[in-house]
XYZ file of C-alpha atoms in Angstrom:
442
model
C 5.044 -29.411 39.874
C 5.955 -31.866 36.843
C 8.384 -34.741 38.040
C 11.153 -34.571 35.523
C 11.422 -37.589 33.456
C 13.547 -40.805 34.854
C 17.227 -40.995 33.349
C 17.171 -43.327 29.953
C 18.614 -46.454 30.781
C 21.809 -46.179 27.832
C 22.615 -43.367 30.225
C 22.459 -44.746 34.040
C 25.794 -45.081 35.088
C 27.199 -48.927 35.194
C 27.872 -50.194 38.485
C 30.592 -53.342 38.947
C 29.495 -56.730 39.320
C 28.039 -56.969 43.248
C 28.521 -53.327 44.096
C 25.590 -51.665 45.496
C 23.090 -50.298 42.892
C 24.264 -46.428 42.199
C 22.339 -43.904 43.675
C 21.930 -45.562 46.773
C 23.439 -43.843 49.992
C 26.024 -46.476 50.108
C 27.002 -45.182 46.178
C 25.578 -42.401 45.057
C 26.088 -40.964 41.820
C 28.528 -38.116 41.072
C 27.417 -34.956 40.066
C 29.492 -35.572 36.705
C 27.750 -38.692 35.512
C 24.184 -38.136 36.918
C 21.341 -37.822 34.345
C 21.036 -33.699 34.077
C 17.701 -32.408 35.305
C 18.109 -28.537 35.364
C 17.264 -26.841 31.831
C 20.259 -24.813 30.733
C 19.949 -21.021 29.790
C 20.494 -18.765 27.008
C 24.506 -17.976 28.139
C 25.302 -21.773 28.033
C 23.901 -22.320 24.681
C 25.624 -18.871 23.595
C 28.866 -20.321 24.928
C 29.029 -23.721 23.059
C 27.575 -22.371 19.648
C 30.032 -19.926 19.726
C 32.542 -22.345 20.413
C 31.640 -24.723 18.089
C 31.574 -22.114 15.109
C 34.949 -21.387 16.338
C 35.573 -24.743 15.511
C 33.858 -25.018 12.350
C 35.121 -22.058 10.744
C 39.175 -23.603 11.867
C 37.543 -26.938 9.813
C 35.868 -25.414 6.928
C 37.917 -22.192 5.922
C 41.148 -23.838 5.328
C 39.317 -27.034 4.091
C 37.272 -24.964 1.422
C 39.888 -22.220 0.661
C 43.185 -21.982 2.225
C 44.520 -25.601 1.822
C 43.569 -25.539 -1.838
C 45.357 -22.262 -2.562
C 48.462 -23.033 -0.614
C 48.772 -26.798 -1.994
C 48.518 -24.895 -5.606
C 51.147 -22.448 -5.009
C 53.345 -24.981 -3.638
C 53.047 -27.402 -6.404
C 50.791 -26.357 -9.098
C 51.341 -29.156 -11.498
C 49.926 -31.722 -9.194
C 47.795 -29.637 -6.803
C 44.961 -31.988 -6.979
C 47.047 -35.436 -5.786
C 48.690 -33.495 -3.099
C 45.439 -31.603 -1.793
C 44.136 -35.331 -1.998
C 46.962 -36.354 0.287
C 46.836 -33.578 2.253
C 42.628 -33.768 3.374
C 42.755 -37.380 3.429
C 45.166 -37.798 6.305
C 43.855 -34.873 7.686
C 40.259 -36.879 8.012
C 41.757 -40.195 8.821
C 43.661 -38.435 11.914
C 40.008 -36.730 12.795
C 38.202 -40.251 12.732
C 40.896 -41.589 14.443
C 41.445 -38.918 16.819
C 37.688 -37.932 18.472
C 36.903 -41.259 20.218
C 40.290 -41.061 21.784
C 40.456 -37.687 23.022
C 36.650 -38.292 24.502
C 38.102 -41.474 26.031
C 40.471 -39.094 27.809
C 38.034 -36.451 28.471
C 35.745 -39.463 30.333
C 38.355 -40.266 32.719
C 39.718 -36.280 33.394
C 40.154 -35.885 37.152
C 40.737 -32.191 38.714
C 39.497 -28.739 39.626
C 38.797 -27.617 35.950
C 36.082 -31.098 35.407
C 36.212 -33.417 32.609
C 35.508 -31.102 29.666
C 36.707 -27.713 30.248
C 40.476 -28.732 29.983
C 40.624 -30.495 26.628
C 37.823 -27.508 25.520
C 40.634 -25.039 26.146
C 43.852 -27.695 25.194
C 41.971 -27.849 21.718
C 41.574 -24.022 20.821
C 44.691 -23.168 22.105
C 46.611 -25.984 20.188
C 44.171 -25.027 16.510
C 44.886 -21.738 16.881
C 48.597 -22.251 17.178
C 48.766 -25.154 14.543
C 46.407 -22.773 12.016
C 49.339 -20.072 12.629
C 51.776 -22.364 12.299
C 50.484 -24.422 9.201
C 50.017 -20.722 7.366
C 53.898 -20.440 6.861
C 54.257 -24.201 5.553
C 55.962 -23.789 2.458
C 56.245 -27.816 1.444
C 53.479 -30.629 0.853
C 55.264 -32.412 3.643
C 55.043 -29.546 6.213
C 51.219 -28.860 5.270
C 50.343 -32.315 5.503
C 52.264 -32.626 8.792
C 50.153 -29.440 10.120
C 46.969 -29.800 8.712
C 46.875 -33.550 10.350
C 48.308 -32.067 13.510
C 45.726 -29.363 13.601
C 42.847 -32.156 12.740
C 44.133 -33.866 16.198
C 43.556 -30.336 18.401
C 39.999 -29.894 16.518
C 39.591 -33.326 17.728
C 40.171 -32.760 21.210
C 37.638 -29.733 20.829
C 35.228 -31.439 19.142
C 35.140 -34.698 21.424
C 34.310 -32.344 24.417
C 31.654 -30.065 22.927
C 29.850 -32.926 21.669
C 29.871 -34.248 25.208
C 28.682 -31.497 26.890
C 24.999 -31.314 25.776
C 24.386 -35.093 27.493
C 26.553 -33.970 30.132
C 24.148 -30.667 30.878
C 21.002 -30.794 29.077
C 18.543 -32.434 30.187
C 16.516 -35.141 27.817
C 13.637 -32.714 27.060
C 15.380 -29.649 25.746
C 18.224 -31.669 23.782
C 16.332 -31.341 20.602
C 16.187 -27.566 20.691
C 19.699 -27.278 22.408
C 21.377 -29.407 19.433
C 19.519 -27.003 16.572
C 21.321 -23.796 18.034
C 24.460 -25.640 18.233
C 24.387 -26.937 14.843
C 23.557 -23.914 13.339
C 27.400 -22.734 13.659
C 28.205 -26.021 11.482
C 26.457 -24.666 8.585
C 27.158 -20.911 9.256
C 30.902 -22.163 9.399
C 31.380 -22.720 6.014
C 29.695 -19.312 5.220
C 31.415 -16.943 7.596
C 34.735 -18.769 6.701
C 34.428 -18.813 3.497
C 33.813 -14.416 3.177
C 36.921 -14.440 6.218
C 39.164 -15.663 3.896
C 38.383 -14.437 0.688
C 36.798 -10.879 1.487
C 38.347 -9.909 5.114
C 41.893 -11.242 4.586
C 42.686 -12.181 0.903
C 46.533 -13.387 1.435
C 47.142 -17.297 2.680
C 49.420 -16.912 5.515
C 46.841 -14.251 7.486
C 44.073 -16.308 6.661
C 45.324 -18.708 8.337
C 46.112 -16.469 11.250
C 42.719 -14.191 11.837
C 40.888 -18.227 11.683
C 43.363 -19.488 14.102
C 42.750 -16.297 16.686
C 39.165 -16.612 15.970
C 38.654 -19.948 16.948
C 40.891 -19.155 20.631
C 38.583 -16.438 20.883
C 35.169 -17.912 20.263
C 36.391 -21.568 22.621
C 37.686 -19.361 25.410
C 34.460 -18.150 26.779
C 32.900 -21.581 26.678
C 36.019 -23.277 27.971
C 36.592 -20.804 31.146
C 32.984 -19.803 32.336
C 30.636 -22.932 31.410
C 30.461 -25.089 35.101
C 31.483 -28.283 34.707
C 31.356 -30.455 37.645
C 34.472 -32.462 38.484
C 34.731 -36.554 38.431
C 35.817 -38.055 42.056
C 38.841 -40.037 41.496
C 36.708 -43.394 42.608
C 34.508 -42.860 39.508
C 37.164 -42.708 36.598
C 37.142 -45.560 34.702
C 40.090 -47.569 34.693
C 42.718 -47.753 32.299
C 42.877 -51.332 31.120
C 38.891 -50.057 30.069
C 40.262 -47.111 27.529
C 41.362 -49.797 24.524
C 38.024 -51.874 25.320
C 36.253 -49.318 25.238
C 36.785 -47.588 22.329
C 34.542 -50.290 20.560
C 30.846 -50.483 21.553
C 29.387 -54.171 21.090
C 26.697 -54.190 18.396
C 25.231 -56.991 20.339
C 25.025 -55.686 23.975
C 24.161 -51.928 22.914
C 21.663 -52.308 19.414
C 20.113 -48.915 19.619
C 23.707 -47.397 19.561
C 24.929 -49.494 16.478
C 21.647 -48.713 14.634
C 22.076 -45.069 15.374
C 25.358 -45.463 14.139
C 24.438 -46.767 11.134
C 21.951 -44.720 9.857
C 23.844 -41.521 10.336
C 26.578 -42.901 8.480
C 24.252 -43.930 5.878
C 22.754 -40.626 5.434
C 25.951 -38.590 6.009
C 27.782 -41.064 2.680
C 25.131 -39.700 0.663
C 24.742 -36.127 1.625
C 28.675 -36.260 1.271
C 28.619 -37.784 -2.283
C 25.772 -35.458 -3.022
C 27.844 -32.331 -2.476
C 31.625 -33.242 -3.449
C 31.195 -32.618 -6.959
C 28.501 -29.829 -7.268
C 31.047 -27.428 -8.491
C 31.725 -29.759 -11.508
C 28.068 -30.938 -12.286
C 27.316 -27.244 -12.498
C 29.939 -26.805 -14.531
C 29.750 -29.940 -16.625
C 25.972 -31.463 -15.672
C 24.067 -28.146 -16.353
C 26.472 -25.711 -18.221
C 26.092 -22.581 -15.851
C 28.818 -21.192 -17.115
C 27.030 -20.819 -20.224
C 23.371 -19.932 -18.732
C 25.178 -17.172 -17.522
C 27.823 -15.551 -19.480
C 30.116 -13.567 -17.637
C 29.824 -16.017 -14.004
C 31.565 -18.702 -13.164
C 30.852 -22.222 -11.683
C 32.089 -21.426 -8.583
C 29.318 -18.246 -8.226
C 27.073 -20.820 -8.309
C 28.319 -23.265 -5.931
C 28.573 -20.081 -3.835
C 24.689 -19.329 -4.107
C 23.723 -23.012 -3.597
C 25.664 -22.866 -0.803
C 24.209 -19.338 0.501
C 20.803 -20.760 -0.166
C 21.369 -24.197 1.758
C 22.708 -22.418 4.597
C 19.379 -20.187 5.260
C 16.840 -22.944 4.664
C 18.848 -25.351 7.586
C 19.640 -21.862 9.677
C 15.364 -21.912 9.385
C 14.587 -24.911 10.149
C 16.678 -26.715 12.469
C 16.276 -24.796 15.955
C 12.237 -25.003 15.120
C 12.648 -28.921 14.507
C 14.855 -29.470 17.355
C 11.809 -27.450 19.710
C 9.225 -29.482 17.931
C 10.713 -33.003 18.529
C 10.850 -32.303 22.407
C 7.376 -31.005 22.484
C 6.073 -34.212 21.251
C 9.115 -36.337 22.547
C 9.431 -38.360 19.408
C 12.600 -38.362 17.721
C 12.695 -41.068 15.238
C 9.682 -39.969 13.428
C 11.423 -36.541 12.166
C 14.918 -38.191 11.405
C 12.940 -40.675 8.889
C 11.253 -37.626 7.529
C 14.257 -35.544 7.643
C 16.113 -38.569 5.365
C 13.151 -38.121 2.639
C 13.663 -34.479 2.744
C 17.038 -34.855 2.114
C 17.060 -38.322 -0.749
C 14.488 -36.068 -2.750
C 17.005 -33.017 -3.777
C 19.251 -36.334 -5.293
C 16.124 -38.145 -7.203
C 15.190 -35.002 -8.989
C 18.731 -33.633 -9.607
C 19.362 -36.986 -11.098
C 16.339 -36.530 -13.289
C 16.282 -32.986 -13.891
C 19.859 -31.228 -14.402
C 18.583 -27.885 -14.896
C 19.580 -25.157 -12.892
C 16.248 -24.368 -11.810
C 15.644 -27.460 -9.898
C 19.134 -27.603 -8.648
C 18.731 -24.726 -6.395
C 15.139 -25.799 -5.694
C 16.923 -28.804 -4.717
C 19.133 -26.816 -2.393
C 16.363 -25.187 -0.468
C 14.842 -28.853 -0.090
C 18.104 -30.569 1.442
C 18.613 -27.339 3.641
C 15.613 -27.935 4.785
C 15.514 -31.953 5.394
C 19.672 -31.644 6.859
C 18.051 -28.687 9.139
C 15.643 -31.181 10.622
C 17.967 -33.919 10.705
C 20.594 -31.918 12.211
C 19.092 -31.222 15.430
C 17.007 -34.475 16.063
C 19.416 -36.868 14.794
C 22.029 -35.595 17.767
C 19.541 -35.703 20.321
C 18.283 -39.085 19.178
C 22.212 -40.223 19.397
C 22.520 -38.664 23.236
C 19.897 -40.809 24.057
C 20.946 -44.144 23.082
C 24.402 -44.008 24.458
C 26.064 -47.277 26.331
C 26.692 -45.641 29.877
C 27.343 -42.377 31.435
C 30.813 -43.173 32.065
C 32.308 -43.015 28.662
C 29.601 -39.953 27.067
C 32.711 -38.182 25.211
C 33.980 -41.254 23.578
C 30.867 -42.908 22.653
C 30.349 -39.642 20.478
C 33.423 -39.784 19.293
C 32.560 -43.066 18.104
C 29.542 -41.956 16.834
C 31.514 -38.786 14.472
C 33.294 -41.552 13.165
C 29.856 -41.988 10.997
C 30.463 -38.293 10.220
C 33.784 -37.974 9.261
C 34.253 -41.646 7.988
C 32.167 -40.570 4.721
C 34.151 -37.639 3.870
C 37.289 -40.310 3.899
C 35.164 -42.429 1.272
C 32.828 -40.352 -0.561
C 35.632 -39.932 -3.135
C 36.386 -43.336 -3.934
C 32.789 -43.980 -4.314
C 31.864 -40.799 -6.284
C 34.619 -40.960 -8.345
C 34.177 -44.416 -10.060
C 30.274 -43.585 -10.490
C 31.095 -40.697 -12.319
C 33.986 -41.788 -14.899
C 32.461 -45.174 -15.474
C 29.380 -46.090 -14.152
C 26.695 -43.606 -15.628
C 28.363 -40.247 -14.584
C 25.938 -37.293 -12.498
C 22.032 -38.938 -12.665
C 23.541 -42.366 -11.582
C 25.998 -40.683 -8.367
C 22.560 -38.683 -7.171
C 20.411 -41.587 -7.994
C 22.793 -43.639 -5.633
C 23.032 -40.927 -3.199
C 19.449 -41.121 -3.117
C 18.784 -43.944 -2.534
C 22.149 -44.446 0.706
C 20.101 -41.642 2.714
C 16.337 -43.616 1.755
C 18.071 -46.683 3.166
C 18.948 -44.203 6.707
C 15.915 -43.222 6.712
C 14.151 -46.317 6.773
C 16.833 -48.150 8.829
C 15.884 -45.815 11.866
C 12.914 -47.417 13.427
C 15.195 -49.934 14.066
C 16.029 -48.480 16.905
C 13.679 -49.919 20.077
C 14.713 -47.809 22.847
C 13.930 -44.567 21.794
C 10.424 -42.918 20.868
């Protein structure tokens, strides 16, 4: 019978200074912050990717459709300043907003466990602020509900993200992180058709995504077991401030994680926030193909993306614990991806753009799963699992923040399109190769 593997040390609970060592019979560790051993099955994984598409189509279907239309009806001779306004406070309140819910999560005492309650507090709160934010009929009062439904997504994502270290054990976190990020990129795709096929009107958009995203959390939120932390465990308040910053210097492996990841999520984020106007202005689709618009494009590109990382990212994350290596494939994976940006910047045709698209499907498919096992592996201590990811999204939604005030100088003054995807390029290269800086991991 195989011996499962010994917990990493990033994620062996911290003891105080002279306490007995945990695990001993004097301290042993609770069931909430030991190192999981025990494979989970097919209904867990269900539960959390269903959940976290919940999630993603709440993020992606206003972000992509319903904000836009709304902000335009509201005021249509400034739509794109106040849609500016609106996103960018939204993502500044999701930075802001993950690391302290998981902060809160980490020190949840009761019945329910650490998770489960802020899973459920989330979806319930989205769903409600999506309804809610549907019958806005000022900047003000979209801006106010679109932040305000960043801050429950928060609470939902801090948790999910928490659970897989919290229940999977080390040597199925590769395959368990492909499933779940499959709903991030089937989000944007089953959103997307929600809002502009199933319901075409604003206000009921808002509403079927909001009861959507109650009804895919619930599941997860009231059946998946989550063991409760004793009261002795919780960490201490005067630790929550402290700890929402992780010391570069005591915990390397987690800043250079950090790093690269936000690194190669800048330029995947420049790479894509303009598309619809390099096919438009960069390429001339509209005039390839008489009779289609820019945004049929951007709607194939995006169709095509999806399938290549819906393809590859489960097999990558299955491969990666086979072998047990993850750096390896997230340096490969950041090739994969810089190469779509090197030959777009070369080659604006059409042809190698959505060549280009199957290629960064492809490379983000393998990165996807890896790069979030890799990160549950090189976290500071078992204690604060929620918020250190929350830290860690931080160098996923921090680039959305400044992708535009990067993108948009390159573009009006510093070489336009081949310069932004040379650049882009050469951010996620720099990932890539910034990786193996990381010691503790194989």
């Amino acid at each position: 019978m195989r011996t499962p593997p010994a917990p990493p040390p990033s994620e062996r609970p911290a003891s105080a200074p002279g306490a007995p060592a945990p695990g001993t019979a004097s301290d042993p560790i609770p069931e909430a912050l030991a190192e999981p051993t025990a494979p989970v099955g097919a209904l867990w994984v269900t539960g959390i990717s269903l959940a976290n598409l919940g999630m993603w189509m709440a993020f992606f279907g206003p972000l992509q459709v319903l904000l836009p239309e709304q902000v335009g009806v509201i005021v249509p001779e400034s739509k794109e300043t106040a849609l500016a306004w609106v996103t960018g406070v939204g993502a500044l309140m999701a930075t802001l907003g993950t690391p302290l819910a998981g902060a809160l999560s980490d020190r949840t005492v009761g019945p329910l466990g650490r998770r489960r309650p802020w899973v459920l507090l989330g979806a319930v709160l989205g769903g409600i602020g999506l309804i809610v934010l549907g019958r806005q009929d000022t900047v003000t009062g979209v801006l106010v509900g679109w932040s305000l439904v960043q801050v429950a997504l928060s609470l939902l994502n801090a948790t999910l993200l928490a659970a897989i270290p919290d229940r999977v054990p080390v040597r199925q976190r590769g395959a368990v992180s492909g499933w779940v990020g499959i709903p991030q990129s089937a989000g944007v795709v089953v959103a997307v058709v929600l809002v502009t096929v199933v319901v075409t009107r604003i206000s009921p958009g808002y509403t079927l995504i909001g009861v959507l995203l109650i009804a895919c959390a619930l599941p997860f939120a009231l059946l998946s077991p989550d063991p409760p932390l004793p009261r002795g465990a919780r960490p201490p308040w005067r630790e929550l401030g402290r700890g929402l910053w992780v010391s570069p210097r005591r915990h390397p492996d987690f800043a250079w994680a950090w790093l690269t990841r936000f690194l190669m999520q800048t330029g995947n984020a420049m790479f894509t926030l303009y598309l619809l106007y390099f096919l438009r202005d960069g390429i001339g689709y509209e005039e390839l193909f008489p009779g289609s618009s820019a945004a049929d494009g951007l709607l194939l590109l995006i169709l095509v993306y999806t399938a290549a990382v819906v393809a590859t990212t489960v097999v990558a994350g299955m491969l990666s614990d086979r072998w047990g290596r993850r750096r390896g494939p997230v340096c490969v994976s950041g090739v994969v991806c810089a190469l779509p940006a090197f030959l777009v910047a070369l080659f604006p045709t059409w042809p190698v753009t959505i060549a280009s698209a199957v290629v960064l499907g492809v490379g983000f498919g393998i990165y996807l799963s890896v790069d979030n096992a890799l990160v549950t592996e090189v976290l500071p201590a078992a204690e604060g699992r929620a918020k250190d990811l929350g830290i860690v999204n931080i160098a996923s939604a921090g680039p959305q923040v400044i992708a535009p005030a990067l993108a948009g100088p390159i573009v009006v003054y510093l070489g336009g399109y081949p310069v932004l995807y040379t650049v882009c390029g050469l951010l996620t290269l720099l990932g890539a190769v910034l990786v193996w800086r990381i010691k503790g991991v194989a």
